[in-house]
N, CA and C of each residue as an Amber inpcrd file, in Angstrom:
protein
   249
   0.8250000  -1.1750000   0.0000000   0.0250000   0.0370000  -0.0150000
   0.8530000   1.2310000  -0.0020000   0.6690000   2.1510000  -0.8770000
   1.4530000   3.3310000  -0.9970000   0.9540000   4.3720000   0.0520000
   1.7340000   5.4830000   0.1760000   1.3290000   6.5160000   1.1580000
  -0.0300000   7.0800000   0.9480000  -0.3850000   7.3530000  -0.3030000
  -1.7090000   7.9780000  -0.5960000  -2.8000000   7.0620000  -0.2010000
  -2.6610000   5.7330000  -0.4420000  -3.6000000   4.7110000  -0.0920000
  -3.7400000   4.6770000   1.4540000  -2.6460000   4.7340000   2.1170000
  -2.6690000   4.6930000   3.5670000  -3.3290000   5.9170000   4.1280000
  -3.0310000   7.0250000   3.5550000  -3.6670000   8.3060000   4.0270000
  -5.2530000   8.2090000   3.8600000  -5.5900000   7.6150000   2.7500000
  -7.0980000   7.4310000   2.4590000  -7.7110000   6.5450000   3.3790000
  -6.9620000   5.4510000   3.7100000  -7.4410000   4.4940000   4.7240000
  -7.5750000   5.1240000   6.1270000  -6.6040000   5.9060000   6.4790000
  -6.5620000   6.6050000   7.7760000  -7.7960000   7.5680000   7.7960000
  -7.9940000   8.3440000   6.7170000  -9.0480000   9.2960000   6.6340000
 -10.4350000   8.5510000   6.7780000 -10.6170000   7.4720000   5.9930000
 -11.8710000   6.7390000   6.1110000 -12.0090000   6.1120000   7.4930000
 -11.0320000   5.6390000   8.1360000 -11.1590000   5.0850000   9.4260000
 -11.6060000   6.1920000  10.4040000 -11.0010000   7.3170000  10.3470000
 -11.3600000   8.4070000  11.2600000 -12.8430000   8.7600000  11.0800000
 -13.2110000   8.9290000   9.8190000 -14.6750000   9.2920000   9.4660000
 -15.6400000   8.1600000  10.0290000 -15.3460000   6.9890000   9.7200000
 -16.2780000   5.9040000  10.1130000 -16.4110000   5.8140000  11.6320000
 -15.2690000   5.8430000  12.3110000 -15.3030000   5.6470000  13.7970000
 -15.8800000   6.8880000  14.4700000 -15.4940000   8.0940000  14.0130000
 -16.0230000   9.2830000  14.6610000 -17.5930000   9.3700000  14.4800000
 -18.0500000   8.9480000  13.3150000 -19.5250000   9.0660000  13.0970000
 -20.2240000   7.7650000  13.5410000 -19.4290000   6.7400000  13.7220000
 -20.0470000   5.4000000  14.0270000 -21.0880000   5.0130000  13.0300000
 -20.7490000   5.2860000  11.7450000 -21.5730000   5.0040000  10.6760000
 -20.7760000   4.4820000   9.4680000 -20.9810000   3.2570000   9.1250000
 -20.1770000   2.6710000   8.0120000 -21.0420000   2.2880000   6.7690000
 -20.9570000   3.1960000   5.7900000 -21.6420000   2.8740000   4.5370000
 -20.7550000   3.2950000   3.3730000 -20.9310000   2.5560000   2.2530000
 -20.2300000   2.8700000   1.0300000 -20.6710000   4.2830000   0.4760000
 -22.0040000   4.5390000   0.4440000 -22.3780000   5.8190000  -0.0890000
 -21.8370000   7.0140000   0.7400000 -21.8010000   6.8650000   2.0640000
 -21.1840000   7.9490000   2.8960000 -19.7810000   8.2690000   2.5850000
 -18.9880000   7.0930000   2.4170000 -17.5320000   7.3160000   2.0830000
 -17.4570000   7.9480000   0.6820000 -18.3160000   7.5310000  -0.1710000
 -18.3410000   8.1040000  -1.5380000 -18.4830000   9.6540000  -1.4470000
 -19.5300000  10.0920000  -0.7340000 -19.7960000  11.4870000  -0.6350000
 -18.7670000  12.2570000   0.1300000 -18.4280000  11.8140000   1.2760000
 -17.5110000  12.5730000   2.1790000 -16.0760000  12.6020000   1.7060000
 -15.6480000  11.5210000   1.0390000 -14.2390000  11.4770000   0.6030000
 -14.0980000  11.6390000  -0.8190000 -15.1470000  12.0160000  -1.4950000
 -15.0980000  12.2470000  -3.0000000 -14.5330000  11.0670000  -3.6960000
 -15.0400000   9.8920000  -3.5440000 -14.6050000   8.6800000  -4.1710000
 -15.7180000   8.2160000  -5.1390000 -15.3160000   7.3690000  -6.1570000
 -16.3520000   6.7810000  -6.9350000 -16.9680000   5.7270000  -6.0920000
 -18.0450000   5.1250000  -6.5220000 -18.8000000   4.0670000  -5.7270000
 -17.8830000   2.8840000  -5.6140000 -17.1740000   2.4880000  -6.6840000
 -16.2520000   1.4000000  -6.6550000 -15.1690000   1.5810000  -5.6870000
 -14.5110000   2.7650000  -5.7660000 -13.4460000   3.0170000  -4.8000000
 -13.9010000   3.0050000  -3.3790000 -15.0690000   3.6000000  -3.0490000
 -15.6480000   3.5470000  -1.6820000 -15.9730000   2.0970000  -1.2720000
 -16.4450000   1.3070000  -2.2650000 -16.6890000  -0.1100000  -1.9420000
 -15.3690000  -0.8120000  -1.5490000 -14.3190000  -0.5420000  -2.2380000
 -12.9970000  -1.0900000  -1.9990000 -12.4830000  -0.6730000  -0.6430000
 -12.6880000   0.5860000  -0.3590000 -12.2890000   1.0920000   0.9350000
 -13.0400000   0.4790000   2.0610000 -14.3420000   0.2600000   1.8580000
 -15.1260000  -0.4330000   2.8850000 -14.6300000  -1.8680000   3.1390000
 -14.2230000  -2.4990000   2.0400000 -13.6960000  -3.8870000   2.1250000
 -12.3480000  -3.8330000   2.8950000 -11.4560000  -2.7990000   2.7170000
 -10.2920000  -2.6170000   3.4360000 -10.5860000  -2.3860000   4.9180000
 -11.5090000  -1.5400000   5.2480000 -11.9740000  -1.2750000   6.5380000
 -12.3360000  -2.5660000   7.2390000 -13.0810000  -3.3940000   6.5700000
 -13.4800000  -4.6720000   7.1040000 -12.3170000  -5.5790000   7.3370000
 -11.3160000  -5.6390000   6.4320000 -10.2070000  -6.5110000   6.6850000
  -9.3470000  -6.0430000   7.8580000  -9.5060000  -4.8280000   8.2640000
  -8.7270000  -4.2960000   9.3550000  -9.5720000  -4.2910000  10.6280000
 -10.7390000  -4.8490000  10.5420000 -11.5740000  -4.9290000  11.7460000
 -12.2230000  -3.6730000  12.1960000 -12.3060000  -2.7380000  11.3220000
 -12.9450000  -1.3860000  11.6850000 -14.4810000  -1.5710000  11.5470000
 -14.8950000  -2.2570000  10.5200000 -16.3620000  -2.4460000  10.3020000
 -16.6320000  -3.9000000  10.1750000 -17.8710000  -4.2870000  10.3780000
 -18.2360000  -5.6980000  10.2450000 -18.5110000  -5.9890000   8.7270000
 -19.0310000  -7.2680000   8.4910000 -19.3110000  -7.6980000   7.1770000
 -20.5310000  -6.9670000   6.6020000 -20.5150000  -7.0180000   5.2600000
 -21.5840000  -6.2640000   4.5150000 -22.8920000  -7.0090000   4.8510000
 -23.9620000  -6.2180000   5.0010000 -25.2720000  -6.7680000   5.2780000
 -26.2620000  -6.1210000   4.2430000 -27.1800000  -6.8930000   3.7730000
 -28.1170000  -6.4670000   2.8130000 -28.7250000  -5.0880000   3.1710000
 -28.5610000  -4.1020000   2.3320000 -29.1980000  -2.8180000   2.4190000
 -29.0980000  -2.1170000   3.8110000 -27.9800000  -2.4600000   4.5600000
 -27.8240000  -1.8300000   5.8740000 -26.3560000  -1.2860000   5.9370000
 -26.1990000  -0.4150000   6.8670000 -24.9340000   0.0500000   7.1050000
 -24.0510000  -1.0010000   7.8330000 -22.8540000  -0.9930000   7.8020000
 -22.0040000  -1.9550000   8.4710000 -21.8290000  -1.5880000   9.8920000
 -21.7930000  -2.5340000  10.7070000 -21.4820000  -2.3060000  12.1980000
 -20.0620000  -1.7480000  12.3390000 -19.9290000  -0.6940000  13.0390000
 -18.5870000  -0.1470000  13.2940000 -18.0980000  -0.8680000  14.5620000
 -16.9230000  -1.4760000  14.5210000 -16.4650000  -2.2740000  15.5210000
 -15.4550000  -1.6170000  16.3920000 -15.0160000  -0.4100000  16.1000000
 -13.9690000   0.2850000  16.9060000 -14.7500000   1.4740000  17.5880000
 -14.7190000   1.5360000  18.9000000 -15.2680000   2.6980000  19.5650000
 -14.4030000   3.9390000  19.3980000 -15.0080000   5.0620000  19.5620000
 -14.2170000   6.3460000  19.4660000 -13.0580000   6.3370000  20.4070000
 -13.2110000   5.7220000  21.5950000 -12.1970000   5.7300000  22.5780000
 -10.8930000   5.0010000  22.0750000 -11.0340000   4.1270000  21.1010000
  -9.9140000   3.3410000  20.5830000  -9.4100000   3.8500000  19.2310000
  -9.8580000   4.9320000  18.7650000  -9.5000000   5.4410000  17.4460000
  -7.9800000   5.7360000  17.3760000  -7.4250000   6.3470000  18.3070000
  -5.9270000   6.7260000  18.2970000  -5.1450000   5.5250000  18.2160000
  -5.4640000   4.4950000  18.9910000  -4.7440000   3.1920000  19.0410000
  -4.8780000   2.5340000  17.7360000  -6.1000000   2.5400000  17.1430000
  -6.3440000   1.9380000  15.7990000  -5.5240000   2.5710000  14.7170000
  -5.5520000   3.8980000  14.7280000  -4.7150000   4.6360000  13.6940000
  -3.2380000   4.3530000  13.8190000  -2.7410000   4.2140000  15.0780000
  -1.3140000   4.0050000  15.2810000  -1.0200000   2.6120000  14.6580000
  -1.9670000   1.6300000  14.9080000  -1.6910000   0.2730000  14.4310000
  -1.7310000   0.2230000  12.9360000  -2.5820000   0.9690000  12.2600000
  -2.6520000   1.0310000  10.8250000  -1.4050000   1.6370000  10.2640000
  -0.8670000   2.7030000  10.9170000   0.3290000   3.3340000  10.3710000
   1.6060000   2.4290000  10.5320000   1.6410000   1.7630000  11.7080000
   2.7620000   0.7900000  11.9070000   2.6930000  -0.3540000  10.8580000
   1.5150000  -0.8510000  10.5930000   1.3790000  -1.9520000   9.6630000
   1.4060000  -1.4880000   8.2040000   1.3910000  -0.1250000   7.9790000
   1.4180000   0.3510000   6.6360000   0.2250000   0.1340000   5.9050000
  -0.9640000  -0.2410000   6.5410000  -2.1670000  -0.4780000   5.9750000
  -2.3240000  -1.9090000   5.5290000  -1.3250000  -2.8180000   5.7170000
  -1.3870000  -4.1810000   5.2590000  -2.3500000  -4.9120000   6.2220000
  -3.2850000  -5.6610000   5.6100000  -4.2480000  -6.4310000   6.3890000
  -3.7060000  -7.7780000   6.7900000
């Protein structure tokens, strides 16, 4: 994962955890991504344990509480975004 991808992952993680709302359309709107890019980002967030699995027509469960955001971001930076 390159630095730009890692920055995007960090930004998406912050947004999803702070809002406690995980949806592809939300990432698409807030991060100015295509629907496909937002879907890939949501899959990355799932692989890192930030959100749960996709559920039919529902937002994904956010698995990281706001209180653990800093720890989660540190872990992502250390791992370089590799799942």
